[in-house]
Coordinates of C-alpha atoms in Angstrom, one line a residue:
M1392 CA 92.5 167.8 244.0
N1393 CA 94.9 164.9 244.1
N1394 CA 96.1 163.0 241.0
Q1395 CA 94.0 159.9 241.8
Q1396 CA 90.8 161.9 242.1
L1397 CA 91.6 164.0 239.0
A1398 CA 92.2 161.0 236.9
T1399 CA 89.0 159.4 238.1
D1400 CA 87.0 162.5 237.3
I1401 CA 88.5 163.0 233.9
L1402 CA 87.7 159.4 232.9
K1403 CA 84.2 159.7 234.2
E1404 CA 83.6 162.9 232.2
I1405 CA 85.0 161.5 228.9
G1406 CA 82.7 158.5 229.1
G1407 CA 84.8 156.0 231.0
K1408 CA 87.2 153.3 229.8
A1409 CA 84.7 152.1 227.2
N1410 CA 85.0 155.4 225.3
V1411 CA 88.8 155.4 225.3
E1412 CA 90.4 154.1 222.1
S1413 CA 93.9 155.3 223.1
V1414 CA 95.7 157.7 225.4
T1415 CA 99.1 159.2 225.3
H1416 CA 100.5 162.4 226.7
C1417 CA 103.0 165.2 225.8
V1418 CA 104.7 167.7 228.1
T1419 CA 101.5 169.6 228.9
R1420 CA 98.4 167.6 228.2
L1421 CA 96.7 164.2 228.1
R1422 CA 95.9 163.2 224.5
F1423 CA 92.8 160.9 224.2
V1424 CA 91.5 159.3 221.1
L1425 CA 87.8 158.7 221.9
H1426 CA 85.3 156.4 220.3
D1427 CA 82.5 159.1 220.7
T1428 CA 83.6 162.7 221.0
D1429 CA 80.1 163.8 221.7
I1430 CA 80.1 162.3 225.2
P1431 CA 82.5 164.6 227.0
N1432 CA 81.3 168.0 228.2
K1433 CA 84.2 170.4 227.5
E1434 CA 83.0 173.0 230.0
T1435 CA 82.6 170.4 232.8
I1436 CA 86.0 169.0 232.2
A1437 CA 87.7 172.4 232.0
S1438 CA 86.1 173.3 235.3
L1439 CA 87.8 170.4 237.2
D1440 CA 90.3 171.5 239.7
G1441 CA 93.7 170.9 238.1
V1442 CA 92.6 171.1 234.5
I1443 CA 94.0 174.1 232.7
S1444 CA 92.1 173.8 229.4
V1445 CA 90.5 171.4 227.0
V1446 CA 91.4 171.4 223.3
E1447 CA 90.0 169.3 220.4
Q1448 CA 92.2 169.1 217.4
G1449 CA 93.9 166.6 215.1
G1450 CA 91.3 163.9 216.1
Q1451 CA 92.5 164.1 219.7
Y1452 CA 90.6 165.2 222.8
Q1453 CA 93.4 167.0 224.7
I1454 CA 93.2 167.9 228.4
V1455 CA 95.8 170.4 229.4
L1456 CA 97.2 169.7 232.9
G1457 CA 100.6 171.4 232.9
N1458 CA 103.4 170.1 235.2
R1459 CA 101.3 167.3 236.7
V1460 CA 100.5 165.6 233.4
N1461 CA 103.0 162.7 234.0
D1462 CA 101.5 161.7 237.4
V1463 CA 97.9 162.0 236.2
Y1464 CA 98.7 160.0 233.0
D1465 CA 100.2 157.1 235.1
T1466 CA 97.0 157.1 237.2
V1467 CA 94.8 157.1 234.2
L1468 CA 96.7 154.1 232.8
Q1469 CA 96.1 152.2 236.0
Q1470 CA 92.4 152.9 235.8
V1471 CA 91.8 152.1 232.2
G1472 CA 94.0 149.0 232.3
E1473 CA 95.2 147.3 229.0
L1474 CA 94.1 149.1 225.8
K1475 CA 95.5 148.8 222.3
E1476 CA 99.2 148.7 221.7
D1477 CA 99.3 152.4 220.8
N1478 CA 97.9 153.4 224.3
T1479 CA 101.3 152.9 225.8
R1480 CA 103.5 155.9 226.7
E1481 CA 105.3 157.4 223.8
K1482 CA 108.7 155.8 224.0
T1483 CA 112.3 156.8 223.6
K1484 CA 115.3 154.6 223.1
K1485 CA 116.8 153.7 226.4
S1486 CA 120.2 152.3 227.2
L1487 CA 120.3 148.5 227.9
F1488 CA 121.0 149.3 231.5
D1489 CA 118.0 151.6 231.8
Q1490 CA 115.8 149.0 230.1
F1491 CA 117.1 146.3 232.5
T1492 CA 116.5 148.4 235.7
T1493 CA 113.1 149.6 234.4
T1494 CA 112.0 146.0 233.8
I1495 CA 113.3 144.6 237.1
S1496 CA 111.7 147.5 239.0
G1497 CA 108.4 147.0 237.2
I1498 CA 108.4 143.3 238.1
F1499 CA 109.4 143.8 241.8
T1500 CA 107.3 146.9 242.6
P1501 CA 104.0 144.9 243.1
A1502 CA 105.9 142.5 245.5
L1503 CA 107.8 145.1 247.5
G1504 CA 105.4 145.2 250.4
A1505 CA 105.3 141.4 250.9
M1506 CA 109.1 141.1 250.4
A1507 CA 109.9 143.9 252.9
A1508 CA 107.5 142.3 255.5
S1509 CA 109.1 138.9 255.0
G1510 CA 112.5 140.4 255.4
T1511 CA 111.6 142.2 258.5
I1512 CA 110.1 139.1 260.1
K1513 CA 113.3 137.2 259.1
G1514 CA 115.5 139.8 260.7
I1515 CA 113.6 139.9 263.9
L1516 CA 113.7 136.1 264.1
T1517 CA 117.5 136.2 263.6
I1518 CA 117.9 138.7 266.5
L1519 CA 115.7 136.7 268.8
S1520 CA 117.6 133.5 268.0
V1521 CA 121.0 135.1 268.5
A1522 CA 119.9 136.7 271.7
G1523 CA 118.7 133.3 273.0
I1524 CA 115.1 134.5 273.4
L1525 CA 113.6 132.1 270.9
S1526 CA 115.1 128.7 270.1
E1527 CA 115.3 127.6 266.5
T1528 CA 113.7 124.2 267.5
S1529 CA 110.6 125.8 269.0
G1530 CA 107.3 125.5 267.2
T1531 CA 106.9 129.3 267.2
Y1532 CA 110.2 129.9 265.5
I1533 CA 109.6 127.2 262.9
V1534 CA 106.2 128.6 262.0
L1535 CA 107.4 132.2 261.8
Y1536 CA 110.5 131.2 259.9
A1537 CA 108.3 129.4 257.3
L1538 CA 106.3 132.6 257.0
S1539 CA 109.4 134.8 256.7
N1540 CA 111.3 132.5 254.2
A1541 CA 108.4 131.5 252.0
F1542 CA 108.6 134.6 249.8
F1543 CA 112.3 134.1 249.2
Y1544 CA 112.2 130.3 248.8
F1545 CA 109.3 130.4 246.3
M1546 CA 110.5 133.6 244.6
P1547 CA 110.5 132.0 241.1
I1548 CA 106.8 131.4 241.4
L1549 CA 105.9 134.9 242.8
L1550 CA 108.2 136.6 240.3
G1551 CA 106.8 134.4 237.6
A1552 CA 103.4 135.9 238.2
S1553 CA 104.6 139.4 238.4
A1554 CA 106.8 139.1 235.3
A1555 CA 103.8 137.6 233.4
N1556 CA 101.8 140.7 234.3
Y1557 CA 104.6 142.9 233.2
F1558 CA 105.2 141.1 229.9
K1559 CA 101.4 140.8 229.2
L1560 CA 101.2 137.1 229.7
N1561 CA 98.6 135.2 231.8
S1562 CA 99.8 135.3 235.4
Y1563 CA 98.9 131.7 236.0
V1564 CA 101.1 130.7 233.1
G1565 CA 103.9 132.7 234.7
M1566 CA 103.4 131.0 238.1
L1567 CA 103.5 127.6 236.4
I1568 CA 106.8 128.4 234.8
G1569 CA 108.3 129.5 238.1
A1570 CA 106.9 126.4 239.9
S1571 CA 108.3 124.1 237.3
L1572 CA 111.8 125.3 237.9
I1573 CA 111.6 124.5 241.6
Y1574 CA 109.5 121.3 241.4
P1575 CA 110.6 119.0 244.2
T1576 CA 111.2 116.0 241.9
L1577 CA 113.7 118.1 239.9
L1578 CA 115.7 119.7 242.7
P1579 CA 117.8 116.6 243.7
Y1580 CA 119.3 116.6 240.2
A1581 CA 121.0 119.9 241.0
T1582 CA 123.4 118.0 243.3
E1583 CA 123.4 114.4 242.2
G1584 CA 122.3 112.1 239.4
S1585 CA 121.7 113.0 235.7
L1586 CA 118.6 114.3 234.1
T1587 CA 117.7 114.3 230.4
F1588 CA 114.9 115.7 228.3
L1589 CA 114.3 114.1 225.0
S1590 CA 117.8 112.5 225.4
I1591 CA 119.3 116.0 225.9
P1592 CA 121.2 116.4 229.1
V1593 CA 119.7 118.9 231.5
N1594 CA 122.2 120.9 233.6
M1595 CA 119.8 121.2 236.6
M1596 CA 120.4 123.9 239.2
D1597 CA 118.7 124.7 242.4
Y1598 CA 116.4 127.6 241.3
T1599 CA 114.8 128.2 244.7
S1600 CA 115.3 131.8 245.8
S1601 CA 116.6 132.7 242.3
V1602 CA 115.4 135.8 240.4
F1603 CA 116.5 135.9 236.8
P1604 CA 115.9 132.3 235.5
A1605 CA 112.1 132.7 236.1
I1606 CA 112.0 136.2 234.7
I1607 CA 113.9 135.2 231.6
A1608 CA 111.7 132.1 231.1
V1609 CA 108.6 134.2 231.4
W1610 CA 109.9 136.8 229.0
V1611 CA 110.6 134.0 226.5
A1612 CA 107.1 132.6 227.1
A1613 CA 105.6 136.0 226.4
K1614 CA 107.4 136.2 223.1
I1615 CA 106.1 132.7 222.2
N1616 CA 102.7 133.7 223.3
G1617 CA 102.7 136.7 221.0
F1618 CA 103.7 134.4 218.1
V1619 CA 101.0 131.8 218.9
Q1620 CA 98.4 134.6 219.3
N1621 CA 98.4 135.0 215.5
W1622 CA 97.4 131.4 214.9
P1623 CA 93.8 130.7 213.9
L1624 CA 93.0 128.6 217.0
K1625 CA 89.5 130.0 217.5
D1626 CA 87.6 128.1 220.4
L1627 CA 90.6 126.0 221.2
R1628 CA 92.8 129.0 222.0
F1629 CA 92.1 129.1 225.8
M1630 CA 93.7 125.6 226.2
V1631 CA 96.0 125.2 223.2
Q1632 CA 97.8 128.5 223.5
P1633 CA 99.1 128.1 227.1
L1634 CA 99.8 124.4 226.3
I1635 CA 102.2 125.4 223.5
V1636 CA 103.7 128.3 225.6
L1637 CA 104.5 126.0 228.5
L1638 CA 105.8 123.0 226.5
V1639 CA 108.3 125.3 224.8
S1640 CA 109.3 127.8 227.5
V1641 CA 109.9 125.5 230.5
P1642 CA 112.2 122.9 228.7
L1643 CA 114.0 125.8 227.0
A1644 CA 114.6 127.4 230.4
L1645 CA 116.0 124.2 231.9
L1646 CA 118.1 123.4 228.9
V1647 CA 119.5 126.8 228.1
V1648 CA 119.3 129.1 231.1
G1649 CA 120.8 126.6 233.5
P1650 CA 123.9 125.8 231.4
I1651 CA 124.5 129.5 230.7
I1652 CA 124.4 130.4 234.4
S1653 CA 126.4 127.4 235.4
N1654 CA 129.2 128.0 232.9
L1655 CA 129.4 131.8 233.7
S1656 CA 129.4 130.9 237.4
S1657 CA 132.2 128.4 237.0
L1658 CA 134.3 130.8 234.9
L1659 CA 133.9 133.6 237.5
A1660 CA 134.7 131.2 240.4
T1661 CA 137.9 130.1 238.7
L1662 CA 138.9 133.7 237.8
V1663 CA 138.3 135.0 241.3
N1664 CA 140.1 132.1 243.0
N1665 CA 143.2 132.7 240.8
V1666 CA 143.1 136.4 241.4
Y1667 CA 142.9 135.9 245.2
H1668 CA 145.9 133.6 245.2
F1669 CA 147.8 136.1 243.1
S1670 CA 146.9 139.0 245.4
P1671 CA 144.3 139.0 248.2
V1672 CA 144.1 142.8 248.0
L1673 CA 143.3 142.6 244.3
G1674 CA 140.9 139.7 245.0
G1675 CA 139.0 141.9 247.5
L1676 CA 138.7 144.6 244.9
V1677 CA 137.5 142.2 242.2
I1678 CA 134.9 140.3 244.2
G1679 CA 134.1 142.4 247.3
G1680 CA 131.5 144.6 245.7
P1681 CA 130.7 142.8 242.4
W1682 CA 129.5 139.8 244.6
I1683 CA 126.3 141.7 244.9
L1684 CA 125.8 141.5 241.2
M1685 CA 126.9 137.9 241.0
V1686 CA 124.2 136.9 243.6
M1687 CA 121.6 139.0 241.8
F1688 CA 122.2 137.1 238.5
G1689 CA 122.6 133.7 240.2
L1690 CA 126.3 133.5 239.2
H1691 CA 127.5 132.6 242.7
W1692 CA 126.6 128.9 242.8
A1693 CA 129.9 127.7 241.4
F1694 CA 131.7 129.4 244.4
I1695 CA 129.8 127.2 246.9
P1696 CA 131.8 124.0 246.2
I1697 CA 135.0 126.1 246.5
F1698 CA 133.9 127.4 249.9
L1699 CA 132.9 123.9 251.1
N1700 CA 136.2 122.4 249.9
N1701 CA 138.3 125.1 251.6
M1702 CA 136.4 124.7 254.8
A1703 CA 136.9 120.9 254.7
M1704 CA 140.6 121.1 253.8
Q1705 CA 141.8 124.2 255.7
G1706 CA 139.2 124.8 258.3
F1707 CA 138.5 128.2 256.8
D1708 CA 137.7 130.0 253.5
P1709 CA 139.7 133.1 252.5
V1710 CA 137.4 134.3 249.7
M1711 CA 134.4 134.5 252.0
G1712 CA 136.3 136.9 254.2
L1713 CA 136.4 139.3 251.3
L1714 CA 132.6 139.4 251.2
L1715 CA 132.0 140.8 254.6
A1716 CA 131.8 144.4 253.5
N1717 CA 129.2 144.2 250.7
Q1718 CA 126.3 143.6 253.0
M1719 CA 127.2 146.6 255.1
A1720 CA 127.8 148.6 251.9
M1721 CA 124.2 147.9 250.8
A1722 CA 122.9 148.9 254.2
G1723 CA 124.9 152.2 254.0
A1724 CA 123.7 153.0 250.5
V1725 CA 120.0 152.3 251.4
V1726 CA 120.1 154.4 254.6
A1727 CA 121.6 157.3 252.5
V1728 CA 118.7 157.0 250.1
G1729 CA 116.3 157.3 253.0
L1730 CA 118.0 160.4 254.2
R1731 CA 118.1 162.1 250.8
T1732 CA 114.9 161.1 249.1
K1733 CA 111.9 163.4 249.3
N1734 CA 109.5 160.5 248.6
D1735 CA 107.9 159.4 251.8
K1736 CA 107.2 155.9 250.5
T1737 CA 110.8 155.4 249.4
K1738 CA 112.1 156.8 252.7
A1739 CA 110.1 154.4 254.8
L1740 CA 111.1 151.5 252.5
A1741 CA 114.8 152.5 252.7
Y1742 CA 114.9 152.7 256.5
S1743 CA 113.1 149.4 257.1
T1744 CA 115.1 147.5 254.5
G1745 CA 118.4 149.1 255.6
L1746 CA 117.9 147.7 259.1
T1747 CA 117.2 144.2 257.8
T1748 CA 120.2 144.4 255.5
L1749 CA 122.5 145.0 258.5
I1750 CA 121.5 141.6 259.9
G1751 CA 121.8 139.8 256.6
V1752 CA 118.4 140.1 254.8
S1753 CA 119.3 142.2 251.7
E1754 CA 116.8 141.3 249.0
P1755 CA 114.2 143.9 249.8
A1756 CA 116.9 146.6 249.8
L1757 CA 118.5 145.4 246.6
Y1758 CA 115.4 145.0 244.5
G1759 CA 113.3 147.7 246.2
V1760 CA 115.7 150.5 246.5
L1761 CA 119.2 150.0 245.1
L1762 CA 118.4 148.7 241.7
P1763 CA 115.6 151.1 240.9
Y1764 CA 117.8 154.1 241.8
K1765 CA 120.9 152.6 240.0
R1766 CA 123.5 155.0 241.5
P1767 CA 123.1 153.7 245.0
L1768 CA 123.7 150.2 243.6
I1769 CA 126.9 151.4 242.1
A1770 CA 127.9 153.0 245.4
A1771 CA 127.2 149.7 247.2
V1772 CA 129.5 147.9 244.8
I1773 CA 132.2 150.4 245.2
G1774 CA 131.9 150.3 249.0
G1775 CA 131.9 146.5 249.0
S1776 CA 135.1 146.5 246.9
L1777 CA 136.9 149.1 249.1
G1778 CA 136.0 147.0 252.2
G1779 CA 137.2 143.9 250.4
V1780 CA 140.6 145.5 249.8
I1781 CA 140.9 146.0 253.6
A1782 CA 139.9 142.4 254.2
G1783 CA 142.4 141.2 251.6
F1784 CA 145.2 143.3 253.1
T1785 CA 144.6 141.9 256.6
Q1786 CA 144.0 138.4 255.2
T1787 CA 140.6 138.1 256.9
V1788 CA 139.1 134.6 256.5
Q1789 CA 135.8 133.0 257.5
Y1790 CA 135.9 129.9 259.7
S1791 CA 132.3 128.7 259.3
F1792 CA 129.1 129.3 257.4
G1793 CA 126.3 131.4 258.9
G1794 CA 124.8 134.9 258.6
S1795 CA 126.1 138.0 257.0
G1796 CA 126.2 141.7 257.9
L1797 CA 126.6 142.1 261.6
L1798 CA 125.8 138.5 262.1
G1799 CA 128.9 137.6 260.1
I1800 CA 131.3 139.0 262.7
P1801 CA 131.3 135.8 264.9
L1802 CA 132.2 133.8 261.8
I1803 CA 135.6 135.4 261.4
I1804 CA 136.9 134.7 264.9
N1805 CA 139.9 132.4 264.8
P1806 CA 139.3 129.3 267.0
A1807 CA 142.9 129.9 268.2
G1808 CA 142.0 133.4 269.4
I1809 CA 141.4 136.9 268.1
D1810 CA 143.9 137.9 265.4
G1811 CA 144.5 140.7 262.9
G1812 CA 142.1 139.2 260.4
F1813 CA 139.2 139.7 262.9
Y1814 CA 139.9 143.4 263.3
G1815 CA 140.5 143.7 259.6
G1816 CA 137.1 142.1 258.9
I1817 CA 135.3 144.6 261.2
A1818 CA 137.3 147.5 259.6
S1819 CA 136.3 146.2 256.1
Q1820 CA 132.6 146.3 257.2
A1821 CA 133.0 149.8 258.5
V1822 CA 134.7 151.0 255.3
G1823 CA 132.1 149.4 253.1
L1824 CA 129.2 151.0 255.2
V1825 CA 130.7 154.5 255.3
A1826 CA 132.0 154.6 251.7
A1827 CA 128.7 153.5 250.2
F1828 CA 126.8 155.9 252.5
L1829 CA 128.9 158.9 251.5
I1830 CA 128.9 158.1 247.8
T1831 CA 125.2 157.6 247.8
Y1832 CA 124.5 160.7 249.9
F1833 CA 126.6 163.1 247.8
W1834 CA 126.3 161.5 244.4
G1835 CA 123.8 158.6 244.3
I1836 CA 120.4 160.4 244.6
I1837 CA 119.1 162.6 241.7
E1838 CA 115.6 163.7 242.3
P1839 CA 114.0 166.8 240.9
E1840 CA 113.3 169.0 243.8
K1841 CA 110.4 171.3 244.1
R1842 CA 112.2 174.5 244.6
K1843 CA 110.7 177.5 246.2
A1844 CA 111.0 180.8 244.4
V1845 CA 111.9 182.6 247.6
K1846 CA 114.7 181.0 249.6
S1847 CA 115.3 184.1 251.7
K1848 CA 114.0 187.6 252.1
E1849 CA 116.5 188.8 249.5
S1850 CA 115.2 189.9 246.1
V1851 CA 116.0 187.3 243.5
D1852 CA 115.7 188.4 239.9
T1853 CA 116.2 186.1 236.9
K1854 CA 116.4 187.6 233.4
I1855 CA 115.5 185.3 230.5
N1856 CA 116.8 186.6 227.2
F1857 CA 114.8 184.7 224.5
Q1858 CA 117.6 185.3 221.9
E1859 CA 119.8 183.3 224.3
V1860 CA 117.4 180.4 224.1
V1861 CA 117.5 180.3 220.3
Q1862 CA 118.4 182.8 217.6
G1863 CA 115.3 184.1 215.8
E1864 CA 112.5 186.6 215.9
V1865 CA 110.9 187.1 219.3
V1866 CA 107.1 187.5 219.1
P1867 CA 104.2 187.5 221.6
L1868 CA 102.7 184.2 222.6
T1869 CA 99.5 185.3 220.9
E1870 CA 101.1 184.4 217.6
V1871 CA 101.4 180.7 218.6
P1872 CA 98.7 178.7 216.8
D1873 CA 97.9 176.7 220.0
K1874 CA 95.6 178.4 222.4
V1875 CA 97.2 176.6 225.4
F1876 CA 100.1 178.9 224.8
S1877 CA 98.5 181.8 223.0
E1878 CA 96.1 182.4 225.8
G1879 CA 98.8 182.1 228.5
L1880 CA 97.3 178.9 230.0
M1881 CA 100.8 177.4 230.5
G1882 CA 102.4 180.5 231.8
Q1883 CA 103.9 183.8 230.9
G1884 CA 106.7 184.3 228.3
K1885 CA 107.2 184.8 224.6
A1886 CA 107.6 182.8 221.5
V1887 CA 110.6 182.6 219.1
K1888 CA 110.5 182.0 215.4
P1889 CA 113.8 180.1 215.4
Q1890 CA 116.5 180.7 212.7
S1891 CA 119.0 178.3 214.3
N1892 CA 118.8 174.6 214.9
T1893 CA 120.4 174.7 218.4
F1894 CA 118.5 175.6 221.6
Y1895 CA 120.3 176.7 224.7
A1896 CA 119.8 177.1 228.5
P1897 CA 119.3 180.8 229.4
F1898 CA 120.4 180.3 233.0
D1899 CA 122.3 178.1 235.4
G1900 CA 120.1 175.3 236.8
M1901 CA 118.9 171.8 236.2
V1902 CA 117.0 169.8 233.5
T1903 CA 113.8 168.9 235.4
A1904 CA 111.8 167.5 232.5
L1905 CA 112.9 166.0 229.2
F1906 CA 110.1 164.5 227.2
P1907 CA 110.8 161.2 225.4
T1908 CA 109.8 162.7 222.0
K1909 CA 112.5 165.3 222.5
H1910 CA 110.3 168.2 221.3
A1911 CA 110.1 169.9 224.7
I1912 CA 112.3 170.5 227.7
G1913 CA 111.7 171.8 231.2
L1914 CA 114.5 173.7 232.9
T1915 CA 114.6 175.1 236.5
S1916 CA 117.0 177.9 237.4
D1917 CA 119.0 178.0 240.6
Q1918 CA 116.5 180.6 241.8
G1919 CA 113.6 178.3 241.2
V1920 CA 112.3 179.7 237.9
E1921 CA 110.6 176.8 235.9
L1922 CA 111.0 177.3 232.2
L1923 CA 109.3 175.3 229.4
I1924 CA 110.8 175.4 225.9
H1925 CA 108.3 173.8 223.5
I1926 CA 109.8 173.5 220.0
G1927 CA 107.1 173.8 217.4
V1928 CA 103.3 173.1 217.5
D1929 CA 102.0 169.5 217.7
T1930 CA 105.6 168.3 217.1
V1931 CA 105.0 165.6 219.7
E1932 CA 103.5 163.7 216.7
L1933 CA 107.0 163.4 215.1
E1934 CA 107.9 161.0 218.0
G1935 CA 111.4 162.3 218.3
K1936 CA 112.2 162.4 214.6
H1937 CA 114.4 165.4 213.7
F1938 CA 115.2 166.2 217.3
T1939 CA 118.5 165.4 219.2
T1940 CA 118.7 165.9 223.0
L1941 CA 122.1 167.1 224.2
V1942 CA 121.4 166.8 228.0
E1943 CA 119.7 164.3 230.3
A1944 CA 117.0 164.6 232.8
N1945 CA 118.2 165.8 236.2
Q1946 CA 121.4 167.0 234.7
A1947 CA 122.9 170.3 236.0
I1948 CA 123.2 172.9 233.3
K1949 CA 125.1 176.2 232.8
K1950 CA 123.9 179.3 231.0
G1951 CA 124.6 179.1 227.3
Q1952 CA 124.8 175.3 227.3
P1953 CA 123.2 173.6 224.3
V1954 CA 120.2 171.4 225.3
I1955 CA 118.4 170.4 222.1
K1956 CA 119.1 170.4 218.4
A1957 CA 116.3 170.4 215.9
D1958 CA 116.3 170.1 212.2
L1959 CA 113.9 172.9 211.5
A1960 CA 113.9 172.5 207.8
A1961 CA 112.9 168.8 208.1
I1962 CA 110.2 169.7 210.7
Q1963 CA 108.7 172.3 208.4
A1964 CA 108.9 169.9 205.5
E1965 CA 106.7 167.5 207.5
G1966 CA 104.1 170.2 207.7
Y1967 CA 104.7 171.4 211.3
A1968 CA 105.2 175.0 212.5
T1969 CA 108.5 175.6 214.3
I1970 CA 107.4 178.6 216.3
T1971 CA 108.7 177.9 219.8
P1972 CA 106.9 179.0 223.0
V1973 CA 109.2 179.8 225.9
V1974 CA 107.2 180.2 229.1
V1975 CA 107.6 180.4 232.9
T1976 CA 105.3 177.8 234.2
N1977 CA 105.4 178.8 237.9
A1978 CA 104.9 182.5 237.4
S1979 CA 102.4 182.6 240.3
A1980 CA 105.2 181.8 242.7
F1981 CA 106.8 185.2 242.0
E1982 CA 105.8 188.7 242.9
K1983 CA 106.4 190.3 239.5
I1984 CA 107.0 189.2 235.9
M1985 CA 108.2 192.0 233.7
N1986 CA 108.0 191.6 229.9
E1987 CA 110.6 193.4 227.9
K1988 CA 111.0 193.4 224.1
E1989 CA 113.2 190.3 223.9
S1990 CA 113.4 189.2 227.5
L1991 CA 111.5 188.4 230.6
I1992 CA 112.5 189.5 234.1
V1993 CA 111.2 187.2 237.0
A1994 CA 111.4 189.3 240.2
N1995 CA 110.6 188.6 243.8

């Protein structure tokens, strides 16, 4: 049974969304708090294909699913929709970069299909135009171009709606915020004239096709909305609450976001221009790859006047010549993702957006693939900078405005004839493409693979010494006061009554599961043995307190490497048992599991 169907059946049997007060999960099971615990039929739920067991304890209705719990939990959340605040996934503290990428991915994911389709149409139109098949003045081209460019032009509106959904704000309020930023009457003030609001000068920018101003404005609006939510507005809430949110958030976005982006952009433009004149090679290194990030944050606008001035005064712009490689670097990184990923949806998205990136349409690749995977984005930045170094060394310049990627090649042809800068520009693109591809292919993709226990006909034995996991008394699983483990429902193994606070990897392999509450960890050996170390009973309720993780998910590990530290005395003081089940969760994949006194031999 697939995860979608299993989640549907579970919700049906527990009484539907109306009977769910909250839902969380731990490393093995869904944990429901139900309004009426008499509704579910335990035997019926336990008989569902994919359910290992059903446990009722601690006021929770727990459905044991094993390794698939994360996927089923996500599907359950989609089906039950918004519940109380405590329904959300148990959280762990993330780095700012992780929080940033998670947020952006969450906002862009619902729009990826439309964005990829728009980019593909735009790319095809570009090819047809360059090939002379379709004139840019024809009605067919004009209509199709409007279709292909609408998503990108009105991105603040579309992302305003998506961000509003993500930040739990009314989507129409989010759309209004995005629409206000690109309202036609305001846009002319981005280039001429002065605009004030309550006598305060507005540093107006052209927010069309921008990403972050709308997202930041909606995030601020969501915070304001949460504050106003506590006001006793009663029957007037439906009108007064959005009125207050809009009146505060939109002017705040125009008065604060615009100046911040404008000042940062001007500072970067001055810095890059000075660096280039000091050393074109250093300039290529500084701007070649990071230009991707500058565009993403909308910090590239101050460069435009410099480009225009150089074109007018010299007939070319040298800084633009350093940017040829970053588009190709993004394409190379995205294609590498397509080759390496095991996810069919990501693979299809990577290949399609990789092709459009080659001809200058990079937004779908950037927000749909590079940013969510993080490392490929870093690879693209590195590739773009390496290519920029080549362009700086050969003093490649750009003689006109136009496309990017492969379509940028004609723009670096010297009107006086082909020169070294032209060949340097092509070389920079090739370097950017290849470098980003190789970095991504060999370093940029970390996905937990489903390893087969048998990789050849050779016998592969793995010995797991439980004393090497943690020092203590090794006892049978039957002594664990949790029948999910004591009855062997999660797999075969033993338990340890730990006498040391440090837990170790008993073999070489990889961390394939690290739960946010830090009380459990999943390891997979190089031979494919999947091992679960679950420290204590019901310690998920501590929400990470007294636990310290020493490794990260998807990290390679060596035998004897510390993976978790736990303050056992503090855990026991909180009233929790510290007995630790250590079980092989994929025992059925092997021919024989041999139990010894203090070890387990997994043989095939």
